[in-house]
Structure formats: structure tokens, C-alpha cells
Coordinates of C-alpha atoms and ligand atoms in Angstrom, one line a residue:
M1 CA 68.8 61.6 131.4
T2 CA 71.2 61.5 128.8
L3 CA 74.8 61.5 129.1
P4 CA 77.3 61.7 126.1
V5 CA 79.0 58.5 125.1
Y6 CA 82.6 59.6 126.7
I7 CA 81.1 59.4 130.1
L8 CA 79.5 56.4 129.4
R9 CA 82.0 54.8 128.9
C10 CA 84.4 55.8 132.2
L11 CA 81.3 54.3 134.0
D12 CA 81.2 51.6 132.1
A13 CA 85.3 50.9 132.6
L14 CA 84.5 51.7 136.1
E15 CA 81.6 49.2 136.1
G16 CA 83.3 46.6 134.6
A17 CA 85.6 46.4 137.0
G18 CA 83.5 45.8 139.8
F19 CA 82.9 49.9 141.4
P20 CA 80.1 52.1 141.2
A21 CA 80.0 54.8 139.6
Y22 CA 77.6 57.8 138.9
A23 CA 77.8 61.4 137.3
V24 CA 77.3 63.8 140.1
G25 CA 76.7 67.3 141.3
G26 CA 76.4 69.7 138.8
C27 CA 75.4 68.3 135.7
I28 CA 72.7 65.8 137.3
R29 CA 71.2 69.0 138.6
D30 CA 71.7 71.1 134.6
L31 CA 70.2 68.0 133.0
L32 CA 66.9 67.8 135.4
L33 CA 66.7 71.3 134.4
G34 CA 67.0 70.5 130.6
R35 CA 70.3 72.9 130.6
Q36 CA 73.3 71.8 128.7
P37 CA 76.1 70.9 131.8
Q38 CA 79.5 72.6 131.5
D39 CA 81.7 69.7 132.6
Y40 CA 80.8 66.3 134.2
D41 CA 82.2 64.8 137.5
L42 CA 81.9 61.6 138.3
C43 CA 82.4 60.1 141.3
T44 CA 83.2 55.9 142.4
A45 CA 84.2 53.9 145.3
A46 CA 87.3 52.8 143.0
R47 CA 90.2 54.3 145.3
P48 CA 92.6 57.0 143.6
E49 CA 95.2 53.9 142.5
E50 CA 92.0 51.8 140.8
V51 CA 91.0 54.6 139.1
R52 CA 94.3 55.2 137.6
Q53 CA 94.8 51.3 137.0
I54 CA 91.4 51.2 135.1
F55 CA 92.5 54.2 132.6
S56 CA 96.0 53.8 132.2
G57 CA 95.6 53.7 128.7
Y58 CA 94.9 57.8 129.0
P59 CA 96.5 60.4 129.6
Q60 CA 95.8 61.7 133.8
V61 CA 96.2 64.9 135.6
L62 CA 96.9 63.9 139.4
S63 CA 97.3 67.5 140.9
G64 CA 93.9 66.1 143.0
V65 CA 94.9 63.1 144.0
K66 CA 95.9 63.4 147.2
H67 CA 91.6 64.6 147.5
G68 CA 90.5 61.7 145.4
T69 CA 90.4 63.0 142.2
V70 CA 91.9 61.8 139.2
G71 CA 91.4 63.4 135.3
V72 CA 91.6 61.4 133.1
V73 CA 92.0 62.7 129.5
T74 CA 89.3 61.5 127.4
E75 CA 88.4 61.8 124.0
G76 CA 85.4 63.6 125.1
G77 CA 87.6 65.8 127.3
L78 CA 89.0 66.1 130.8
V79 CA 86.5 63.7 133.1
E80 CA 87.2 64.1 137.2
I81 CA 86.5 60.7 138.9
T82 CA 86.6 61.4 142.4
T83 CA 86.4 58.6 144.9
F84 CA 83.4 58.8 147.5
R85 CA 84.6 60.8 150.7
R86 CA 83.9 63.2 153.4
E87 CA 85.5 65.8 153.8
G88 CA 86.3 68.5 156.5
G89 CA 86.7 72.5 156.5
Y90 CA 87.8 74.4 153.2
Q91 CA 89.1 77.0 156.0
D92 CA 91.8 78.7 153.7
S93 CA 91.8 76.7 150.2
R94 CA 90.2 75.5 147.4
R95 CA 91.0 71.9 148.5
P96 CA 89.2 70.6 152.0
D97 CA 91.5 70.2 155.1
W98 CA 91.2 66.1 155.4
V99 CA 89.0 64.0 153.3
E100 CA 88.1 60.2 154.0
F101 CA 87.4 58.0 151.8
V102 CA 84.0 56.2 152.0
P103 CA 82.3 52.8 150.4
H104 CA 79.0 54.5 149.6
I105 CA 77.5 57.3 147.7
A106 CA 74.7 58.1 150.2
E107 CA 77.8 59.4 152.3
D108 CA 79.6 61.3 149.8
L109 CA 76.2 63.0 149.0
A110 CA 76.0 64.2 152.2
R111 CA 79.1 66.4 152.0
R112 CA 77.7 68.3 149.8
D113 CA 76.0 71.9 149.4
F114 CA 72.8 72.0 148.5
T115 CA 70.2 69.5 147.7
V116 CA 70.2 70.2 144.0
N117 CA 73.7 69.5 144.0
A118 CA 73.5 66.4 146.1
M119 CA 72.5 64.0 143.4
A120 CA 73.8 61.2 141.4
Y121 CA 73.2 59.9 138.3
S122 CA 73.9 56.2 136.1
P123 CA 71.7 54.3 133.5
R124 CA 72.5 51.3 135.6
R125 CA 72.1 52.5 139.0
G126 CA 69.6 55.6 138.1
L127 CA 69.2 58.9 140.1
C128 CA 70.0 58.8 143.8
D129 CA 69.0 61.7 145.4
P130 CA 68.3 60.7 149.1
F131 CA 67.7 64.8 150.2
G132 CA 65.1 65.4 147.5
G133 CA 67.2 67.3 145.5
Q134 CA 65.0 66.4 142.5
A135 CA 61.7 67.5 144.4
D136 CA 63.2 71.0 145.4
L137 CA 64.5 71.5 141.8
Q138 CA 60.7 71.3 140.6
A139 CA 59.6 73.5 143.3
G140 CA 62.3 75.9 142.6
L141 CA 63.7 76.1 146.4
L142 CA 67.2 76.4 147.3
R143 CA 67.9 74.6 150.3
T144 CA 71.7 73.3 152.4
V145 CA 71.6 69.2 152.6
G146 CA 70.9 68.7 156.4
D147 CA 71.1 71.5 159.0
P148 CA 72.1 74.9 157.2
A149 CA 73.7 76.7 160.3
A150 CA 76.4 73.5 160.5
R151 CA 76.6 73.3 156.6
F152 CA 77.5 77.5 156.3
T153 CA 80.0 77.2 159.6
E154 CA 81.4 74.1 158.0
D155 CA 82.5 76.4 154.4
A156 CA 81.3 79.6 154.9
L157 CA 81.3 79.9 150.8
R158 CA 78.3 78.1 150.3
I159 CA 76.6 81.3 151.5
L160 CA 78.1 83.0 148.3
R161 CA 77.6 79.7 146.4
G162 CA 73.7 80.0 147.8
L163 CA 73.1 83.4 146.6
R164 CA 74.6 82.2 143.0
F165 CA 72.5 79.4 142.5
A166 CA 69.5 80.9 143.3
A167 CA 70.3 83.7 141.3
A168 CA 71.2 81.7 138.0
Y169 CA 68.9 79.1 138.2
G170 CA 65.6 81.4 140.0
L171 CA 65.4 79.7 142.7
T172 CA 64.0 80.7 146.2
I173 CA 66.2 80.6 149.1
V174 CA 64.1 78.7 151.7
P175 CA 63.9 80.2 154.7
E176 CA 65.9 78.4 157.0
T177 CA 68.9 78.6 154.6
A178 CA 68.4 82.1 154.1
Q179 CA 68.5 83.1 157.8
A180 CA 71.4 81.4 158.3
M181 CA 73.4 82.5 155.4
L182 CA 72.7 86.0 157.0
T183 CA 73.6 85.5 160.1
L184 CA 76.5 83.2 159.8
R185 CA 78.4 85.5 156.8
A186 CA 80.6 86.8 158.9
G187 CA 82.3 83.2 157.9
L188 CA 83.6 85.1 155.0
D189 CA 86.3 86.9 156.5
A190 CA 88.1 83.5 157.2
L191 CA 87.9 82.3 153.4
A192 CA 90.7 82.8 150.7
R193 CA 90.0 86.0 149.1
E194 CA 90.6 84.3 145.9
R195 CA 87.8 81.9 146.6
V196 CA 85.6 84.9 147.8
F197 CA 86.2 86.9 144.6
D198 CA 85.8 83.7 141.9
E199 CA 81.8 83.3 143.7
L200 CA 81.8 87.1 143.5
C201 CA 82.1 87.2 140.4
R202 CA 79.9 84.4 139.2
L203 CA 76.9 86.1 141.4
L204 CA 77.4 89.4 140.2
L205 CA 76.8 87.9 136.5
W206 CA 73.9 86.8 137.8
A207 CA 72.1 88.3 140.3
D208 CA 69.0 90.8 139.9
A209 CA 68.7 93.9 142.0
A210 CA 66.0 92.0 144.7
L211 CA 68.2 89.5 145.4
L212 CA 71.2 91.7 145.9
C213 CA 69.0 94.2 148.3
R214 CA 67.6 90.8 149.9
F215 CA 71.0 89.8 150.6
A216 CA 73.0 93.2 150.8
P217 CA 74.6 92.3 154.5
I218 CA 76.8 89.2 153.3
L219 CA 77.4 91.4 150.4
A220 CA 78.9 94.4 152.3
Q221 CA 81.0 91.2 154.6
A222 CA 82.6 90.3 151.3
V223 CA 83.7 94.2 149.8
P224 CA 83.2 95.8 153.1
E225 CA 83.2 99.2 151.2
L226 CA 79.8 98.2 150.6
R227 CA 79.1 98.8 154.5
S228 CA 78.4 102.4 154.7
T229 CA 75.9 102.6 151.7
L230 CA 73.1 100.6 153.1
G231 CA 70.2 102.0 153.8
F232 CA 72.4 105.1 153.3
L233 CA 69.4 108.1 152.2
Q234 CA 70.7 110.2 149.5
H235 CA 68.1 113.4 150.2
S236 CA 67.7 114.0 146.4
P237 CA 64.7 114.3 144.2
H238 CA 66.9 112.7 141.4
H239 CA 66.7 109.6 143.8
A240 CA 64.0 107.7 145.3
Y241 CA 66.7 104.8 146.6
D242 CA 69.0 104.6 149.5
V243 CA 72.6 103.9 148.2
F244 CA 72.9 100.5 148.1
T245 CA 69.2 99.9 146.2
H246 CA 70.3 102.3 143.5
T247 CA 73.5 100.6 142.9
A248 CA 71.8 97.1 142.7
H249 CA 69.7 98.3 140.2
V250 CA 72.7 99.4 138.1
V251 CA 74.3 96.2 138.7
E252 CA 71.2 94.3 137.1
S253 CA 71.0 96.8 134.1
V254 CA 74.5 96.8 133.2
P255 CA 75.4 93.9 130.3
R256 CA 77.1 90.4 131.8
E257 CA 81.0 91.6 131.9
L258 CA 82.8 91.1 134.5
P259 CA 84.0 94.8 134.6
L260 CA 80.9 96.6 134.1
R261 CA 79.6 94.4 136.9
W262 CA 82.4 95.5 139.4
A263 CA 82.0 99.0 138.4
A264 CA 78.6 98.9 138.9
L265 CA 78.9 97.4 142.2
L266 CA 81.3 100.0 143.2
H267 CA 80.5 102.9 141.5
D268 CA 78.7 105.1 144.3
V269 CA 80.9 103.5 147.5
G270 CA 82.4 106.8 147.8
K271 CA 79.4 108.6 148.4
P272 CA 78.9 108.7 152.4
A273 CA 81.9 110.1 152.4
A274 CA 81.4 112.6 149.5
F275 CA 78.0 113.6 151.4
T276 CA 77.2 117.0 152.1
L277 CA 73.6 118.4 152.8
D278 CA 72.9 122.5 151.4
E279 CA 71.0 125.2 152.6
H280 CA 67.7 123.0 150.9
G281 CA 67.8 119.8 152.7
R282 CA 69.5 118.7 149.5
G283 CA 72.2 116.3 149.3
H284 CA 75.2 116.8 147.0
F285 CA 78.4 114.1 146.4
R286 CA 81.1 116.4 144.7
G287 CA 83.9 114.3 143.8
H288 CA 82.4 111.4 144.6
A289 CA 83.5 109.3 141.6
E290 CA 87.3 109.8 142.7
I291 CA 86.6 108.5 146.3
S292 CA 84.8 105.4 144.9
A293 CA 87.6 104.7 142.6
A294 CA 90.2 105.0 145.6
L295 CA 87.6 102.6 147.3
A296 CA 87.2 100.4 144.3
E297 CA 90.9 100.1 143.6
N298 CA 91.4 99.0 147.4
A299 CA 88.6 96.2 147.1
L300 CA 89.3 94.6 144.2
R301 CA 93.4 94.8 145.3
R302 CA 91.9 93.3 148.7
L303 CA 89.9 90.3 146.8
K304 CA 93.5 90.0 144.3
A305 CA 91.0 90.5 141.2
P306 CA 93.2 90.4 138.2
A307 CA 95.0 93.8 137.2
A308 CA 93.4 93.8 134.1
L309 CA 89.8 93.6 135.7
R310 CA 91.1 95.7 138.4
E311 CA 91.9 98.2 136.2
Q312 CA 89.2 98.9 133.8
A313 CA 86.3 98.3 136.9
V314 CA 88.9 100.9 138.4
L315 CA 88.8 102.9 135.5
L316 CA 85.1 102.8 134.7
V317 CA 84.0 104.2 138.4
S318 CA 86.0 106.7 137.8
L319 CA 84.8 108.3 135.1
H320 CA 81.2 107.5 135.6
M321 CA 80.1 110.8 136.0
L322 CA 82.1 111.8 132.4
D323 CA 79.8 114.0 130.2
I324 CA 79.6 111.9 127.0
P325 CA 77.7 114.4 124.9
P326 CA 76.3 113.0 121.6
D327 CA 78.5 115.1 119.7
K328 CA 81.2 113.5 116.8
K329 CA 83.9 115.7 117.1
L330 CA 84.0 115.5 121.1
L331 CA 83.1 112.0 121.2
R332 CA 86.3 111.2 119.0
R333 CA 88.4 112.8 121.7
R334 CA 87.4 110.7 124.1
I335 CA 87.8 107.7 122.0
C336 CA 91.4 108.9 121.3
R337 CA 91.8 109.2 124.9
Y338 CA 89.8 106.3 126.4
G339 CA 89.6 103.7 123.5
M340 CA 86.3 102.7 122.1
D341 CA 85.7 99.6 124.6
T342 CA 85.5 102.2 127.7
L343 CA 83.2 104.9 125.9
R344 CA 81.0 102.0 125.2
Q345 CA 81.0 100.6 128.6
L346 CA 80.6 103.9 130.2
L347 CA 77.8 104.5 127.8
A348 CA 76.2 101.3 129.5
L349 CA 77.1 102.3 132.7
Q350 CA 75.6 105.6 132.8
R351 CA 72.7 104.4 131.0
A352 CA 71.9 102.1 134.0
D353 CA 73.2 105.0 136.6
F354 CA 70.5 106.7 135.2
G355 CA 68.0 104.7 135.0
G356 CA 68.7 103.2 138.4
K357 CA 67.0 106.0 140.3
G358 CA 63.4 104.8 140.9
T359 CA 61.8 107.8 140.7
G360 CA 60.4 106.6 137.9
R361 CA 60.2 109.8 135.7
N362 CA 62.8 110.6 133.1
E363 CA 64.7 107.3 133.4
S364 CA 65.5 106.6 129.7
H365 CA 67.3 109.1 127.9
P366 CA 67.7 109.6 124.0
E367 CA 71.3 111.4 124.4
F368 CA 72.5 107.8 125.1
D369 CA 70.7 106.7 122.3
Q370 CA 72.3 109.2 120.1
A371 CA 75.7 109.0 121.7
E372 CA 75.4 105.1 120.8
A373 CA 75.0 105.4 117.2
L374 CA 77.7 108.3 116.8
L375 CA 79.9 105.6 118.1
Q376 CA 78.9 102.9 116.0
E377 CA 79.4 105.7 113.0
I378 CA 82.9 106.3 114.2
Q379 CA 83.7 103.0 114.3
E380 CA 82.7 102.6 110.8
E381 CA 84.2 105.2 109.1
H382 CA 88.0 103.2 110.2
A383 CA 88.8 106.8 111.1
C384 CA 92.1 107.3 112.7
L385 CA 91.8 107.3 116.6
S386 CA 94.9 106.3 118.0
L387 CA 98.6 106.5 117.7
K388 CA 99.1 103.4 115.9
D389 CA 96.4 104.1 113.0
L390 CA 98.5 107.6 112.4
A391 CA 99.9 107.7 108.8
V392 CA 103.3 108.9 110.5
S393 CA 105.6 107.0 113.4
G394 CA 108.2 107.6 115.9
H395 CA 110.5 106.0 112.9
D396 CA 109.4 109.0 110.4
L397 CA 110.0 112.0 113.4
L398 CA 113.6 110.0 114.4
A399 CA 114.3 110.5 110.1
L400 CA 113.1 114.0 110.4
G401 CA 116.0 115.1 113.1
Y402 CA 113.8 114.4 116.1
A403 CA 116.0 113.4 119.1
P404 CA 114.2 109.9 120.6
G405 CA 112.3 111.5 124.3
R406 CA 109.9 114.3 125.3
A407 CA 109.7 116.2 121.8
L408 CA 108.9 113.2 119.9
G409 CA 106.1 112.1 121.8
A410 CA 104.6 115.8 122.0
C411 CA 104.9 115.9 118.4
L412 CA 103.1 113.0 117.8
E413 CA 100.3 113.8 120.5
R414 CA 99.5 116.7 118.7
L415 CA 99.5 115.2 115.3
L416 CA 97.3 112.5 116.7
T417 CA 95.2 115.6 117.8
Q418 CA 94.8 117.8 114.9
V419 CA 94.3 114.6 112.6
V420 CA 91.4 113.8 115.1
D421 CA 89.6 117.2 115.2
G422 CA 89.7 117.1 111.6
E423 CA 92.4 119.8 111.1
L424 CA 95.0 117.5 109.3
P425 CA 94.6 114.7 106.8
N426 CA 95.6 111.4 107.9
E427 CA 98.5 111.6 105.3
K428 CA 101.8 110.8 105.5
E429 CA 102.9 114.2 103.6
S430 CA 101.1 116.9 105.4
L431 CA 101.7 115.2 108.5
L432 CA 105.5 115.4 107.4
D433 CA 105.2 118.6 107.3
A434 CA 103.3 119.6 110.5
A435 CA 106.3 117.9 111.8
K436 CA 109.0 120.0 110.5
R437 CA 106.2 122.9 111.3
F438 CA 105.9 122.2 115.3
Q439 CA 110.1 121.7 115.2
Q440 CA 110.0 125.0 114.2
E441 CA 107.9 126.5 116.6
H442 CA 109.5 124.6 119.8
P443 CA 112.9 124.6 119.1
Q444 CA 113.9 124.3 122.5
M445 CA 111.9 121.2 123.0
Ligands
ATP501 P1 78.9 74.8 138.1 O1 80.3 74.1 137.6 O2 77.9 75.1 137.4 O3 79.3 76.5 139.0 P2 78.6 72.6 140.1 O4 77.3 72.7 141.2 O5 79.2 71.9 139.3 O6 78.3 74.3 140.0 P3 81.2 72.8 141.5 O7 82.1 74.4 141.8 O8 82.2 72.6 140.0 O9 79.2 73.2 141.2 O10 81.1 71.6 142.4 C1 80.8 70.1 141.6 C2 80.0 69.3 143.0 O11 81.0 69.8 144.0 C3 78.7 70.5 143.4 O12 77.5 70.3 143.0 C4 78.6 69.6 145.0 O13 77.9 68.7 144.8 C5 80.2 69.9 145.2 N1 80.9 71.4 146.3 C6 81.5 71.9 145.3 N2 81.7 73.1 146.2 C7 81.6 72.9 147.4 C8 81.5 73.1 148.8 N3 82.4 74.2 148.9 N4 80.6 72.6 149.4 C9 80.2 71.4 150.1 N5 79.7 71.0 148.2 C10 80.5 71.5 147.1
MG502 MG1 80.8 71.8 138.0

């Protein structure tokens, strides 16, 4: 296992002062898998004040010092060095309720969540793996350190972390761990919403449909808006799956972008409320996109999602039934109204929605390819598609004698529509002429 030079230097500095020190946790898991670690966490027998002393020549980040973590800004970036510790529950925050420093690495590893995350390594001390993490990794298994029920009761976030690790690393969750995850899911209600949201984001980026379906009750615990979709039959020849199973397939199929993954998860949560059965026994879901959007808004607010992500996901949900025909003129109008990025995301969502019906027929649709190709063409034309591309501005209209306000805005919108539809060239003179005519036709505005 090769550690970067700046990490080796930190380990040497600690060992040189007489303190055992290791790289620990996710970085060891990643290195054993041949993946590039995102960052390297170190742990040591040195107390925080001792760590501060040893690295006194470096800038230090001390926000975690109460819990034993000193951040050292090295030439390779920030390295978090944490004193071996035991800890209490995480009930309400990102930090444990209490910590107690301990002299030995084995006790520190025992507080960690999964065996694959409970390994430490240093070149001079070798691999420390008291719970068989390396063997589990080789066998492709995810297992808690110790009794799963106890570990998920201490910190229910581990349930979501476990699903995320299983998804991201293709691990099979061993039966006792999987069972305890499902049984103890109500513990998620007591967690800080931000922790749940962050973990759900990471899970959504990695999860496949099979994992989402198997652990659907856990998702519905974290996002109660999903609950009524579990097993909800659609009574439609177009849908072989119940609403949640369909949802899981859509999540899996959209690109790995957070607004899209969230929109996919929530796009049909309004279906149960919109459901009607006609005289032929067929299900209909009129108006479900609007209901889904309202429920999505609630869910994402409750989870304290950042506003930009929430707004984009809700917009995609509300528009997921929008007709996007492969017609250049109509597409230009849609881009003008919603923006190019949103339209691309909508197409991706609709493609996945269409492909996730489970009927095995008609699951690809040439219209999506055509619309996508046209979007590309429109992009390459650098055509005028928004007010900022228009060859006249509000200032020009003020100079024509428009008063600031509604009439001016309406005129700009109208000019834009005509340019987008190809009825006017995007040239200053013709636009100013059109603006004068508009003023004469609507003197009352
Ligand atoms: P990644 O950073 O790739 O998401 P990671 O395993 O490094 O994965 P971190 O959240 O950075 O995850 O945590 C570092 C280590 O701290 C973990 O590997 C694990 O040993 C331990 N850990 C983190 N969160 C918990 C928790 N809630 N319960 C128990 N141990 C945890
Ligand atoms: Mg990490």
C-alpha cells in the first residue's frame, strides 16, 4: 500500500515524537480496492495538545479539537489527525455527544461503523485489521463492526451510510446487517436533517434500482412522501411496475447529477393522490406532476436541501410531463422559457421515465434522440434565446421614450419571442423599429 509523501511525513513526525500513528478509515478501504482515496485521515495516540506541538510550524484548523481532531495544513493539503478515541451517540449533530481518548488503536477501530472502514495502516506498523475488514472487502461484503442492532441504535445514520457504501463499492450487505438496517430504520427520524440529506445525496448518486427496491422502507422512512408509492399498482398496460419500483428504475437511469437524481426520486410521489380508475379498470394520474412537485418541495425543504438544488429538482418534477417535440421552433421557445440546461435535464428525465416502465416493449423512443440532436444544433447556432442575447436592451427602450416598468418589460419579451420564432432578425435597427410600432399599438401601456 503506497501512501503519499506528505502523509508519510506526518506519520514520521508523530512516530518520531514517540506516538503510534496510522492512516485510517476510508483511505485504507480505497487503497485496498485500488481506488484513489478522496482524503487521508490519520489517527494517533498523541493527545490534541501534543499533536499541536509536533506540528507547531504548520497552520492548524482547530474546529474539531474538542473531539480530538487537529487539522494540519501540509504541503499536500489539509490532513486531519485524530487522537484514538471512543465515542457516544451522534443523536443531534455532526459530532458525537461525547468522546474519550484511549491509548490503543484497537479501541478506536471498534467504534467505527463497518469492518471495511475499521482498518488502519502505517508502513512501520503494517495493517491493523482486528475485525476482518480486508477479508470482507475481498469477499465483497458489508458488515457492521460488532452487533448491527447496537451499532444502528447508537447512530442511525450508519444505516444510510451502509446503503451508500454497498452501492458505491458494489458490496453485498450481510443478512444480519441488512435485517437490522430495515428493523431499526425509525432511528432516522431522530437525526439532524442535514446529515440525512447529505447521506441521501451520496446514496442517490450510486444506488441501483435493485438496492433501492430492496431497502425501499428505509428510503420511505427518510422521505415519507415516498411511503404511499411503495407497492402502489398503476393498473395500466403501459406500466408493469408499481410506482416505487418504476421510480427506482428512473433514479438508476438518469445521469449522476443531484437535481436529476432527486427529481427522479420524487417525480411520481403525487401519483397515489392523483389516482383514478376508469370504467375499463384502467388507472389514470391526471395532474400528478403538480402534486408531485408540491410534495417534492415539502420533502426538500424539510431535509434542508440547498435552495438552488431544491428549486431545480422541483422544477424538473413539475415539468416532467411537458411535451418536448422534436421541432426546432417549439424547442427554441422552450429553451427561451426554461433555459438550455433545464431542457436537457428534462429530456434525460423523460427518457428514463419512458424507459422505466418494465413492460419490455417500446422502451426506447427515437423522438428523444431527435430532440437531443436538435438541442445540440440550436446550441451550436448561438441563436438569441434569452433577453441577454437580444440586440436591444432596456436602456435602448428608455432612450426611445419608454417609461421604466411593465410596458418596457412586455415589449422586450415580445421582441424576444419574435426573434426566437424567426419573425424578426436580432438586429438593433429592426428591433428598435418594432419597439416603436409596439408603443404606437399599445399607447395605454
Ligand atoms: P468517504 O470519505 O469516502 O465518504 P469514509 O469512510 O472516509 O468515506 P468519512 O465520513 O470520511 O467516511 O469517515 C471516516 C471514517 O470515520 C470512516 O471510514 C469510519 O471509520 C468512521 N466513521 C465516519 N462516520 C461514522 C459513523 N457515523 N459511525 C461510525 N464510524 C464512522
Ligand atoms: Mg473520508
